Tab-separated table of C-alpha atoms in Angstrom:
chain	number	residue	atom	x	y	z
A	1	MET	CA	-5.048	88.865	62.032
A	2	LYS	CA	-8.475	87.333	62.692
A	3	ALA	CA	-8.966	86.658	59.012
A	4	GLU	CA	-5.592	84.934	58.816
A	5	LEU	CA	-6.305	82.799	61.887
A	6	ALA	CA	-9.711	81.869	60.507
A	7	LEU	CA	-8.018	80.701	57.314
A	8	ILE	CA	-5.564	78.606	59.328
A	9	ALA	CA	-8.415	77.090	61.338
A	10	LYS	CA	-10.173	76.143	58.112
A	11	GLU	CA	-7.030	74.456	56.804
A	12	LEU	CA	-6.570	72.558	60.052
A	13	ASP	CA	-10.215	71.468	60.094
A	14	GLU	CA	-9.760	69.979	56.629
A	15	LEU	CA	-6.522	68.318	57.656
A	16	ASP	CA	-8.119	66.871	60.777
A	17	ALA	CA	-11.029	65.478	58.761
A	18	GLN	CA	-8.595	63.806	56.384
A	19	ARG	CA	-6.623	62.460	59.336
A	20	GLU	CA	-9.729	60.829	60.787
A	21	LYS	CA	-10.500	59.285	57.412
A	22	MET	CA	-6.914	58.061	57.145
A	23	LEU	CA	-7.109	56.384	60.560
A	24	VAL	CA	-10.215	54.463	59.523
A	25	VAL	CA	-8.581	53.355	56.279
A	26	THR	CA	-5.301	52.280	57.891
A	27	ARG	CA	-7.114	50.263	60.559
A	28	GLU	CA	-9.165	48.528	57.875
A	29	ILE	CA	-6.078	47.730	55.797
A	30	THR	CA	-4.415	46.216	58.843
A	31	ARG	CA	-7.494	44.146	59.640
A	32	ARG	CA	-7.836	42.897	56.071
A	33	ALA	CA	-4.158	42.003	55.861
A	34	ARG	CA	-4.282	40.027	59.095
A	35	GLU	CA	-7.425	38.222	57.963
A	36	ALA	CA	-5.652	37.329	54.722
A	37	ILE	CA	-2.656	35.917	56.598
A	38	PHE	CA	-4.930	33.881	58.857
A	39	ALA	CA	-6.739	32.489	55.811
A	40	LEU	CA	-3.456	31.644	54.078
A	41	HIS	CA	-2.235	29.614	57.039
A	42	HIS	CA	-5.521	27.704	57.009
A	43	GLY	CA	-5.381	27.012	53.289
A	44	ASP	CA	-8.299	29.290	52.406
A	45	LEU	CA	-6.741	30.978	49.384
A	46	GLY	CA	-10.087	32.292	48.159
A	47	LYS	CA	-10.771	34.265	51.317
A	48	ALA	CA	-7.176	35.466	51.418
A	49	GLY	CA	-7.493	36.759	47.867
A	50	THR	CA	-10.729	38.567	48.667
A	51	GLU	CA	-9.224	40.245	51.723
A	52	LEU	CA	-6.144	41.331	49.788
A	53	GLU	CA	-8.216	42.740	46.934
A	54	ARG	CA	-10.176	44.886	49.369
A	55	ALA	CA	-6.983	45.922	51.124
A	56	ARG	CA	-5.489	46.969	47.787
A	57	GLU	CA	-8.476	49.226	47.097
A	58	LEU	CA	-7.837	50.920	50.425
A	59	ILE	CA	-4.108	51.131	49.704
A	60	LYS	CA	-5.009	53.088	46.574
A	61	GLU	CA	-7.016	55.507	48.706
A	62	LEU	CA	-3.998	56.046	50.920
A	63	TYR	CA	-1.792	56.547	47.884
A	64	GLU	CA	-3.926	59.516	46.856
A	65	LEU	CA	-2.926	61.213	50.115
A	66	LYS	CA	0.619	61.364	48.790
A	67	GLN	CA	-0.487	64.092	46.406
A	68	THR	CA	-3.181	65.823	48.435
A	69	HIS	CA	-1.928	65.601	52.036
A	70	PRO	CA	1.702	64.423	52.103
A	71	GLN	CA	2.092	65.367	55.771
A	72	LEU	CA	-0.504	62.698	56.597
A	73	TYR	CA	0.723	60.178	54.058
A	74	TYR	CA	4.218	60.119	55.515
A	75	SER	CA	2.988	59.567	59.048
A	76	GLY	CA	3.762	56.375	60.928
A	77	GLY	CA	0.199	55.124	60.656
A	78	VAL	CA	0.317	54.878	56.882
A	79	LEU	CA	3.662	53.084	56.861
A	80	ASN	CA	2.452	50.608	59.478
A	81	ALA	CA	-0.646	49.743	57.453
A	82	GLN	CA	1.417	49.401	54.287
A	83	THR	CA	3.802	47.088	56.135
A	84	GLU	CA	0.949	44.768	57.113
A	85	TYR	CA	-0.313	44.770	53.533
A	86	VAL	CA	3.140	43.999	52.137
A	87	GLU	CA	3.596	41.093	54.537
A	88	ALA	CA	0.257	39.534	53.562
A	89	SER	CA	0.784	40.135	49.834
A	90	LEU	CA	4.256	38.611	49.806
A	91	LEU	CA	3.095	35.576	51.768
A	92	ALA	CA	0.205	35.049	49.347
A	93	SER	CA	2.493	35.280	46.318
A	94	LEU	CA	5.040	32.925	47.839
A	95	LEU	CA	2.499	30.263	48.776
A	96	ALA	CA	0.974	30.526	45.307
A	97	GLY	CA	4.379	29.886	43.752
A	98	GLU	CA	4.433	33.301	42.113
A	99	GLY	CA	7.175	35.890	41.905
A	100	LEU	CA	7.196	38.450	44.678
A	101	PRO	CA	5.630	41.803	43.716
A	102	GLY	CA	7.751	44.918	44.135
A	103	PHE	CA	6.972	47.988	46.192
A	104	GLU	CA	5.822	49.999	43.176
A	105	GLU	CA	3.412	47.266	42.136
A	106	LEU	CA	1.993	47.189	45.656
A	107	LEU	CA	1.749	51.011	45.772
A	108	VAL	CA	3.703	51.271	49.013
A	109	GLU	CA	6.771	53.108	50.199
A	110	PRO	CA	10.179	51.366	50.048
A	111	GLN	CA	10.488	51.528	53.845
A	112	ALA	CA	7.148	49.750	54.262
A	113	TYR	CA	8.234	47.103	51.765
A	114	LEU	CA	11.447	46.407	53.670
A	115	ALA	CA	9.561	46.240	56.966
A	116	GLY	CA	6.951	43.902	55.507
A	117	LEU	CA	9.660	41.672	54.079
A	118	GLY	CA	11.266	41.529	57.504
A	119	ASP	CA	7.974	40.562	59.139
A	120	LEU	CA	7.454	37.893	56.489
A	121	VAL	CA	10.199	35.821	58.122
A	122	GLY	CA	7.998	35.276	61.170
A	123	GLU	CA	5.034	34.170	59.071
A	124	LEU	CA	7.250	31.805	57.107
A	125	ARG	CA	8.381	30.202	60.363
A	126	ARG	CA	4.735	29.622	61.194
A	127	TYR	CA	4.234	28.067	57.763
A	128	VAL	CA	7.304	25.858	58.163
A	129	LEU	CA	6.022	24.499	61.466
A	130	ASN	CA	2.674	23.727	59.839
A	131	ILE	CA	4.188	21.765	56.957
A	132	LEU	CA	6.595	19.946	59.263
A	133	ARG	CA	3.581	18.520	61.068
A	134	GLU	CA	2.582	17.079	57.698
A	135	GLY	CA	6.032	15.551	57.229
A	136	MET	CA	7.108	17.951	54.462
A	137	VAL	CA	10.715	18.284	55.596
A	138	ASP	CA	12.222	18.938	52.165
A	139	LYS	CA	9.810	21.787	51.516
A	140	ALA	CA	10.572	23.162	54.966
A	141	TRP	CA	14.272	23.308	54.069
A	142	SER	CA	13.390	25.181	50.879
A	143	ILE	CA	11.362	27.776	52.782
A	144	LEU	CA	14.110	28.087	55.377
A	145	GLU	CA	16.598	28.811	52.612
A	146	PHE	CA	14.386	31.646	51.384
A	147	MET	CA	14.047	32.980	54.934
A	148	GLU	CA	17.823	33.072	55.184
A	149	GLU	CA	18.026	34.931	51.879
A	150	ILE	CA	15.652	37.577	53.234
A	151	TYR	CA	17.776	37.941	56.364
A	152	VAL	CA	21.017	38.303	54.413
A	153	GLU	CA	19.616	40.808	51.930
A	154	LEU	CA	17.920	42.978	54.552
A	155	GLY	CA	21.123	42.979	56.567
A	156	LYS	CA	22.791	44.873	53.732
A	157	PHE	CA	20.590	47.928	54.338
A	158	SER	CA	22.831	49.759	56.780
A	159	TYR	CA	20.941	53.041	56.734
A	160	PRO	CA	20.103	55.293	59.697
A	161	GLU	CA	17.023	54.473	61.752
A	162	ALA	CA	15.393	57.684	60.537
A	163	LEU	CA	15.447	56.410	56.941
A	164	VAL	CA	14.412	52.803	57.598
A	165	PRO	CA	12.607	52.877	60.962
A	166	GLY	CA	12.593	49.579	62.801
A	167	LEU	CA	14.471	47.643	60.123
A	168	ARG	CA	17.562	46.891	62.195
A	169	HIS	CA	15.396	45.430	64.949
A	170	LYS	CA	13.490	43.317	62.432
A	171	VAL	CA	16.768	41.946	61.089
A	172	ASP	CA	17.865	41.029	64.619
A	173	VAL	CA	14.540	39.297	65.242
A	174	ALA	CA	14.825	37.488	61.903
A	175	ARG	CA	18.206	36.077	62.942
A	176	VAL	CA	16.705	34.536	66.077
A	177	ILE	CA	13.729	33.191	64.131
A	178	LEU	CA	16.090	31.625	61.596
A	179	GLU	CA	18.127	29.873	64.273
A	180	ASN	CA	15.033	28.516	66.000
A	181	THR	CA	13.459	27.383	62.740
A	182	ARG	CA	16.639	25.662	61.581
A	183	ASN	CA	16.768	23.750	64.862
A	184	ASP	CA	13.121	22.747	64.462
A	185	VAL	CA	13.647	21.471	60.914
A	186	LEU	CA	16.747	19.544	61.972
A	187	PHE	CA	14.833	17.966	64.847
A	188	PHE	CA	11.965	16.896	62.592
A	189	GLU	CA	14.367	15.580	59.967
A	190	ARG	CA	16.334	13.511	62.471
A	191	SER	CA	13.138	12.243	64.064
A	192	ARG	CA	11.840	11.198	60.652
A	193	ASP	CA	15.094	9.451	59.776
A	194	LEU	CA	15.139	7.658	63.121
A	195	ALA	CA	11.542	6.526	62.683
A	196	GLN	CA	12.353	5.209	59.215
A	197	ARG	CA	15.378	3.276	60.486
A	198	ILE	CA	13.338	1.749	63.289
A	199	GLU	CA	10.619	0.797	60.825
A	200	ARG	CA	13.142	-0.877	58.511
A	201	LEU	CA	14.668	-2.705	61.455
A	202	LEU	CA	11.275	-3.979	62.581
A	203	GLU	CA	10.469	-5.125	59.059
A	204	ALA	CA	13.786	-6.950	58.868
A	205	MET	CA	13.126	-8.661	62.195
A	206	LYS	CA	9.706	-9.810	61.001
A	207	GLY	CA	11.296	-11.448	57.992
A	208	ARG	CA	13.537	-13.647	60.088
């Protein structure tokens, strides 16, 4: 019995060491992804690219766990880090005018991809508000249309919570974000149109 328990202890020691390593990696992925998103919103595409490249290297390290320690790989911590990475990667591709990468290309699980896509709606709202301040109403409508497409498509995934954890909540949040963003774009558009009409009226009065 002692020999068997010693063997189990050895296995658990190895698993615990890998778990500690995994925690460090997932925290770093999350940090890099958030730094990339911050850089994207401030127009620093170079820094965003650097952060995402480093995050991808770490994502590859996590992916190796799928073969060696699947019980760790399929833990919530890995999926959460992958979700952050997906969100940042999709935002970067969208702002660069590129096609969105798929979950296999990003080396993440489908559930993490869906969650990251859901979180992307919130970042796109932030982007819309930024470009509205610059008067880019037409572009804001285009982004809003894409946000709505995300909401509609994610709403079709009517799977149990155990299969797609947190997705239903993200869809509900996306609906609220969509409504608020649509109201914001409408307000800016009407304000712009009103300002233009007033300006034309003032110009006409000057000509009299």
